[in-house]
Amino acid sequence: MSWTSPFSLPGKWFKGNLHTHTTASDGLLSPEEAIAWYRERGYDFVALTDHWVLSEKTSVATDFVTIRGTELDGPGYHLVALGIDSLPARELAESPQALVKDVVAQGGLAFFAHPYWTGQTSADIAPVQGILGLEVFNSVCEQMIGRGYARVHWDDLLAQGRRLYGFAVDDVHWKHGAAGKGFVMVRAEELTEEALLQALRKGHFYASTGPAILDLRLIHQDDGQLALFVHCSPCQEIVFFASGPLGRRFVAEERLLTSASFHLLPEQVYLRVECRDPFGGVAWSNPIFVQDVLKA
Ligand SMILES: [Zn+2]
Ligand SMILES: [Zn+2]
């Protein structure tokens, strides 16, 4: 297995919000109003994910698409499910594993919503197979109680070798000021539900609350070591996260940073990068698994 940078792929970058509530459950805007809100602000797609209500495939315009979705929950967890044809049976919710199995069997994908808000630990998440990732940022949870970031959950799981992607979402209900904060940028060949879901499944995306990642690739440093290079919009800090203490933080001095690189070592297990701007915005790359690239 090797690693393909989404920046090396053909296609375009599409911006979207994958966690949205409407009047179909506990949100204040109608589905049409929610779609219009995102479309008017330059987003390319949105997934309406009302609680136990599966949104329908709607055709909006050639330059904007919706992804079918819902938010499911059971004891101690919430789960966003995308790209499914029918709502899973309620009784499956007793265990997240049973729900995820159903979603995946339908050809859909699932990720855990706001684990920090829910009180889930990485140990709760670790046994669940088949999930695509977790929300590393959830806007409404940050707005309401300051528990929107789930970096530690993600890093714990990555260090155990779990291949999980990080999502940033609004989880907007249109009453807490959460709209327009967390989004994903997806690299896909075309703007269709199918192409977007396929790209998400492969990790061909990054999450953000502001900054742009402009390139991510492997380079050979002057000392011959393989390194991960990132190019981003001007940032105050660029931080590489790896297993335990094996990452590195770079901080701007006289001028803001637009690139950084950091070596890959087998004991790191994984490497991911966060680009943090001076206004509190963060962009999160998905992880690279070091053994994939050092062996390749
Ligand atoms: Zn939730
Ligand atoms: Zn929600």
Short mmCIF file of N, CA and C in Angstrom, two decimals, residues 127-235:
data_model
loop_
_atom_site.label_atom_id
_atom_site.label_comp_id
_atom_site.label_asym_id
_atom_site.label_seq_id
_atom_site.Cartn_x
_atom_site.Cartn_y
_atom_site.Cartn_z
N PRO A 127 -13.10 -0.15 19.35
CA PRO A 127 -13.58 -1.46 18.90
C PRO A 127 -14.50 -1.41 17.67
N VAL A 128 -14.98 -0.22 17.30
CA VAL A 128 -15.97 -0.14 16.22
C VAL A 128 -15.27 -0.19 14.87
N GLN A 129 -15.56 -1.23 14.12
CA GLN A 129 -14.94 -1.41 12.80
C GLN A 129 -15.85 -0.82 11.72
N GLY A 130 -15.21 -0.38 10.65
CA GLY A 130 -15.98 0.05 9.48
C GLY A 130 -16.31 1.53 9.44
N ILE A 131 -15.97 2.27 10.51
CA ILE A 131 -16.23 3.72 10.45
C ILE A 131 -15.11 4.39 9.66
N LEU A 132 -15.50 5.49 9.01
CA LEU A 132 -14.54 6.18 8.16
C LEU A 132 -13.70 7.18 8.96
N GLY A 133 -14.24 7.65 10.07
CA GLY A 133 -13.49 8.62 10.85
C GLY A 133 -14.33 9.24 11.93
N LEU A 134 -13.94 10.45 12.33
CA LEU A 134 -14.67 11.17 13.36
C LEU A 134 -14.57 12.66 13.08
N GLU A 135 -15.46 13.40 13.72
CA GLU A 135 -15.43 14.85 13.58
C GLU A 135 -14.31 15.41 14.46
N VAL A 136 -13.26 15.88 13.83
CA VAL A 136 -12.19 16.51 14.62
C VAL A 136 -12.63 17.91 15.02
N PHE A 137 -13.60 18.46 14.27
CA PHE A 137 -14.18 19.75 14.66
C PHE A 137 -15.68 19.74 14.40
N ASN A 138 -16.45 20.14 15.42
CA ASN A 138 -17.90 20.28 15.30
C ASN A 138 -18.27 21.67 15.80
N SER A 139 -18.78 22.50 14.89
CA SER A 139 -18.99 23.91 15.20
C SER A 139 -20.00 24.14 16.33
N VAL A 140 -21.15 23.47 16.28
CA VAL A 140 -22.17 23.78 17.30
C VAL A 140 -21.70 23.35 18.69
N CYS A 141 -20.95 22.27 18.78
CA CYS A 141 -20.44 21.82 20.09
C CYS A 141 -19.42 22.81 20.64
N GLU A 142 -18.64 23.42 19.75
CA GLU A 142 -17.71 24.45 20.19
C GLU A 142 -18.47 25.70 20.64
N GLN A 143 -19.49 26.09 19.86
CA GLN A 143 -20.27 27.29 20.19
C GLN A 143 -20.98 27.13 21.54
N MET A 144 -21.54 25.95 21.79
CA MET A 144 -22.40 25.77 22.97
C MET A 144 -21.61 25.53 24.25
N ILE A 145 -20.64 24.61 24.20
CA ILE A 145 -19.96 24.25 25.46
C ILE A 145 -18.44 24.12 25.31
N GLY A 146 -17.90 24.59 24.17
CA GLY A 146 -16.45 24.57 24.04
C GLY A 146 -15.85 23.19 23.87
N ARG A 147 -16.69 22.21 23.48
CA ARG A 147 -16.15 20.86 23.28
C ARG A 147 -16.30 20.44 21.82
N GLY A 148 -15.81 21.31 20.94
CA GLY A 148 -15.93 21.05 19.50
C GLY A 148 -14.75 20.31 18.90
N TYR A 149 -13.61 20.32 19.59
CA TYR A 149 -12.40 19.73 19.00
C TYR A 149 -12.14 18.34 19.56
N ALA A 150 -11.83 17.41 18.68
CA ALA A 150 -11.57 16.03 19.13
C ALA A 150 -10.21 15.54 18.64
N ARG A 151 -9.22 16.42 18.77
CA ARG A 151 -7.86 16.05 18.32
C ARG A 151 -7.31 14.85 19.08
N VAL A 152 -7.51 14.86 20.40
CA VAL A 152 -6.87 13.82 21.23
C VAL A 152 -7.50 12.46 20.92
N HIS A 153 -8.82 12.44 20.75
CA HIS A 153 -9.48 11.19 20.36
C HIS A 153 -8.85 10.65 19.08
N TRP A 154 -8.74 11.55 18.11
CA TRP A 154 -8.23 11.15 16.79
C TRP A 154 -6.78 10.63 16.90
N ASP A 155 -5.94 11.40 17.58
CA ASP A 155 -4.54 11.00 17.69
C ASP A 155 -4.37 9.67 18.44
N ASP A 156 -5.17 9.48 19.48
CA ASP A 156 -5.12 8.20 20.22
C ASP A 156 -5.39 7.03 19.28
N LEU A 157 -6.42 7.19 18.47
CA LEU A 157 -6.83 6.10 17.58
C LEU A 157 -5.82 5.90 16.47
N LEU A 158 -5.30 6.99 15.93
CA LEU A 158 -4.29 6.88 14.86
C LEU A 158 -3.04 6.19 15.38
N ALA A 159 -2.65 6.52 16.61
CA ALA A 159 -1.44 5.91 17.18
C ALA A 159 -1.60 4.40 17.35
N GLN A 160 -2.88 3.97 17.50
CA GLN A 160 -3.16 2.52 17.59
C GLN A 160 -3.22 1.88 16.21
N GLY A 161 -2.99 2.69 15.18
CA GLY A 161 -3.01 2.15 13.83
C GLY A 161 -4.37 2.18 13.17
N ARG A 162 -5.38 2.77 13.84
CA ARG A 162 -6.70 2.88 13.23
C ARG A 162 -6.65 3.91 12.11
N ARG A 163 -7.14 3.52 10.93
CA ARG A 163 -7.08 4.42 9.77
C ARG A 163 -8.35 5.24 9.70
N LEU A 164 -8.36 6.34 10.40
CA LEU A 164 -9.57 7.16 10.51
C LEU A 164 -9.30 8.56 9.97
N TYR A 165 -10.27 9.09 9.26
CA TYR A 165 -10.15 10.42 8.70
C TYR A 165 -10.80 11.44 9.64
N GLY A 166 -10.38 12.70 9.47
CA GLY A 166 -10.88 13.78 10.31
C GLY A 166 -11.80 14.71 9.53
N PHE A 167 -12.99 14.93 10.08
CA PHE A 167 -14.00 15.78 9.43
C PHE A 167 -14.20 17.06 10.25
N ALA A 168 -14.40 18.18 9.56
CA ALA A 168 -14.84 19.41 10.23
C ALA A 168 -16.23 19.73 9.69
N VAL A 169 -17.15 19.99 10.60
CA VAL A 169 -18.57 20.18 10.21
C VAL A 169 -19.20 21.31 11.02
N ASP A 170 -20.30 21.83 10.50
CA ASP A 170 -21.06 22.85 11.23
C ASP A 170 -22.02 22.23 12.25
N ASP A 171 -22.64 21.09 11.92
CA ASP A 171 -23.72 20.53 12.75
C ASP A 171 -24.73 21.63 13.05
N VAL A 172 -25.04 22.39 12.03
CA VAL A 172 -25.80 23.62 12.21
C VAL A 172 -27.28 23.30 12.49
N HIS A 173 -27.84 24.04 13.47
CA HIS A 173 -29.28 23.96 13.76
C HIS A 173 -29.96 25.30 13.49
N TRP A 174 -29.16 26.27 13.06
CA TRP A 174 -29.66 27.61 12.69
C TRP A 174 -30.17 28.39 13.89
N LYS A 175 -29.59 28.12 15.07
CA LYS A 175 -29.96 28.91 16.25
C LYS A 175 -28.80 29.14 17.21
N HIS A 176 -27.60 28.67 16.89
CA HIS A 176 -26.48 28.84 17.83
C HIS A 176 -25.26 29.52 17.19
N GLY A 177 -25.43 30.08 16.01
CA GLY A 177 -24.28 30.72 15.37
C GLY A 177 -23.22 29.75 14.88
N ALA A 178 -23.64 28.54 14.52
CA ALA A 178 -22.66 27.52 14.13
C ALA A 178 -22.42 27.45 12.63
N ALA A 179 -23.22 28.16 11.85
CA ALA A 179 -23.15 27.99 10.39
C ALA A 179 -21.89 28.59 9.79
N GLY A 180 -21.36 27.90 8.80
CA GLY A 180 -20.25 28.45 8.03
C GLY A 180 -18.90 28.40 8.70
N LYS A 181 -18.72 27.50 9.68
CA LYS A 181 -17.44 27.44 10.40
C LYS A 181 -16.59 26.24 10.01
N GLY A 182 -17.16 25.03 10.05
CA GLY A 182 -16.37 23.82 9.77
C GLY A 182 -16.78 23.23 8.43
N PHE A 183 -15.80 22.89 7.61
CA PHE A 183 -16.13 22.35 6.29
C PHE A 183 -15.06 21.36 5.85
N VAL A 184 -15.37 20.63 4.79
CA VAL A 184 -14.37 19.76 4.16
C VAL A 184 -14.14 20.23 2.73
N MET A 185 -12.92 20.04 2.26
CA MET A 185 -12.55 20.29 0.87
C MET A 185 -12.24 18.93 0.26
N VAL A 186 -13.00 18.56 -0.74
CA VAL A 186 -12.91 17.22 -1.32
C VAL A 186 -12.36 17.30 -2.74
N ARG A 187 -11.39 16.43 -3.03
CA ARG A 187 -10.82 16.38 -4.37
C ARG A 187 -11.55 15.30 -5.16
N ALA A 188 -12.31 15.72 -6.17
CA ALA A 188 -13.08 14.74 -6.95
C ALA A 188 -13.08 15.15 -8.41
N GLU A 189 -13.32 14.16 -9.26
CA GLU A 189 -13.29 14.43 -10.70
C GLU A 189 -14.51 15.17 -11.18
N GLU A 190 -15.63 14.96 -10.47
CA GLU A 190 -16.83 15.68 -10.87
C GLU A 190 -17.70 15.93 -9.65
N LEU A 191 -18.60 16.89 -9.79
CA LEU A 191 -19.47 17.26 -8.68
C LEU A 191 -20.75 16.44 -8.74
N THR A 192 -20.63 15.19 -8.23
CA THR A 192 -21.80 14.33 -8.11
C THR A 192 -21.73 13.67 -6.73
N GLU A 193 -22.88 13.22 -6.23
CA GLU A 193 -22.88 12.55 -4.94
C GLU A 193 -21.92 11.36 -4.96
N GLU A 194 -21.99 10.60 -6.03
CA GLU A 194 -21.18 9.39 -6.14
C GLU A 194 -19.68 9.71 -6.10
N ALA A 195 -19.26 10.69 -6.87
CA ALA A 195 -17.83 11.05 -6.92
C ALA A 195 -17.36 11.60 -5.57
N LEU A 196 -18.20 12.39 -4.92
CA LEU A 196 -17.83 12.95 -3.62
C LEU A 196 -17.71 11.85 -2.57
N LEU A 197 -18.67 10.93 -2.55
CA LEU A 197 -18.61 9.83 -1.57
C LEU A 197 -17.39 8.95 -1.80
N GLN A 198 -17.09 8.70 -3.05
CA GLN A 198 -15.92 7.89 -3.39
C GLN A 198 -14.64 8.56 -2.90
N ALA A 199 -14.54 9.87 -3.11
CA ALA A 199 -13.36 10.62 -2.67
C ALA A 199 -13.26 10.64 -1.14
N LEU A 200 -14.40 10.78 -0.47
CA LEU A 200 -14.39 10.76 1.00
C LEU A 200 -13.90 9.41 1.50
N ARG A 201 -14.40 8.34 0.89
CA ARG A 201 -14.00 6.99 1.29
C ARG A 201 -12.50 6.78 1.19
N LYS A 202 -11.90 7.41 0.20
CA LYS A 202 -10.46 7.24 -0.02
C LYS A 202 -9.63 8.25 0.77
N GLY A 203 -10.28 9.14 1.49
CA GLY A 203 -9.53 10.14 2.25
C GLY A 203 -8.99 11.26 1.38
N HIS A 204 -9.58 11.45 0.22
CA HIS A 204 -9.11 12.52 -0.67
C HIS A 204 -9.78 13.85 -0.30
N PHE A 205 -9.51 14.30 0.90
CA PHE A 205 -10.09 15.55 1.37
C PHE A 205 -9.29 16.06 2.56
N TYR A 206 -9.53 17.32 2.90
CA TYR A 206 -9.04 17.81 4.18
C TYR A 206 -10.16 18.60 4.85
N ALA A 207 -9.99 18.83 6.15
CA ALA A 207 -11.00 19.53 6.94
C ALA A 207 -10.46 20.90 7.30
N SER A 208 -11.37 21.87 7.48
CA SER A 208 -10.88 23.20 7.83
C SER A 208 -11.94 24.03 8.52
N THR A 209 -11.46 25.05 9.27
CA THR A 209 -12.32 26.12 9.76
C THR A 209 -11.83 27.45 9.20
N GLY A 210 -11.02 27.41 8.17
CA GLY A 210 -10.54 28.65 7.57
C GLY A 210 -9.38 28.47 6.59
N PRO A 211 -8.21 28.07 7.10
CA PRO A 211 -7.04 28.02 6.21
C PRO A 211 -7.21 27.03 5.06
N ALA A 212 -6.46 27.29 3.99
CA ALA A 212 -6.44 26.37 2.85
C ALA A 212 -5.14 25.59 2.86
N ILE A 213 -5.23 24.31 2.60
CA ILE A 213 -4.03 23.52 2.31
C ILE A 213 -3.89 23.55 0.79
N LEU A 214 -2.72 23.92 0.32
CA LEU A 214 -2.52 24.13 -1.12
C LEU A 214 -1.71 23.01 -1.76
N ASP A 215 -0.96 22.30 -0.96
CA ASP A 215 -0.21 21.14 -1.47
C ASP A 215 0.20 20.29 -0.28
N LEU A 216 0.30 19.01 -0.53
CA LEU A 216 0.74 18.05 0.49
C LEU A 216 1.43 16.94 -0.29
N ARG A 217 2.72 16.75 -0.05
CA ARG A 217 3.41 15.70 -0.80
C ARG A 217 4.65 15.23 -0.06
N LEU A 218 5.19 14.14 -0.54
CA LEU A 218 6.41 13.60 0.05
C LEU A 218 7.60 14.18 -0.70
N ILE A 219 8.61 14.55 0.06
CA ILE A 219 9.84 15.07 -0.55
C ILE A 219 11.03 14.37 0.11
N HIS A 220 12.18 14.49 -0.52
CA HIS A 220 13.41 14.05 0.12
C HIS A 220 14.13 15.28 0.65
N GLN A 221 14.39 15.28 1.94
CA GLN A 221 15.11 16.40 2.54
C GLN A 221 16.58 16.36 2.13
N ASP A 222 17.30 17.43 2.46
CA ASP A 222 18.73 17.51 2.11
C ASP A 222 19.52 16.33 2.69
N ASP A 223 19.10 15.89 3.86
CA ASP A 223 19.80 14.75 4.49
C ASP A 223 19.35 13.41 3.92
N GLY A 224 18.49 13.45 2.90
CA GLY A 224 18.06 12.20 2.25
C GLY A 224 16.83 11.58 2.87
N GLN A 225 16.41 12.09 4.03
CA GLN A 225 15.23 11.51 4.68
C GLN A 225 13.95 11.88 3.95
N LEU A 226 13.02 10.94 3.96
CA LEU A 226 11.72 11.20 3.38
C LEU A 226 10.94 12.10 4.35
N ALA A 227 10.26 13.10 3.79
CA ALA A 227 9.52 14.05 4.64
C ALA A 227 8.18 14.37 4.01
N LEU A 228 7.26 14.80 4.87
CA LEU A 228 5.96 15.29 4.40
C LEU A 228 6.05 16.80 4.29
N PHE A 229 5.73 17.31 3.10
CA PHE A 229 5.79 18.75 2.84
C PHE A 229 4.38 19.28 2.73
N VAL A 230 4.11 20.41 3.38
CA VAL A 230 2.80 21.05 3.25
C VAL A 230 2.98 22.49 2.81
N HIS A 231 2.08 22.93 1.93
CA HIS A 231 2.03 24.32 1.50
C HIS A 231 0.61 24.79 1.83
N CYS A 232 0.48 25.94 2.49
CA CYS A 232 -0.84 26.39 2.95
C CYS A 232 -0.99 27.89 2.83
N SER A 233 -2.20 28.39 3.05
CA SER A 233 -2.41 29.83 3.14
C SER A 233 -1.65 30.33 4.38
N PRO A 234 -1.36 31.62 4.47
CA PRO A 234 -0.50 32.12 5.55
C PRO A 234 -1.00 31.73 6.94
N CYS A 235 -0.12 31.09 7.70
CA CYS A 235 -0.49 30.55 9.01
C CYS A 235 0.50 30.96 10.09
#
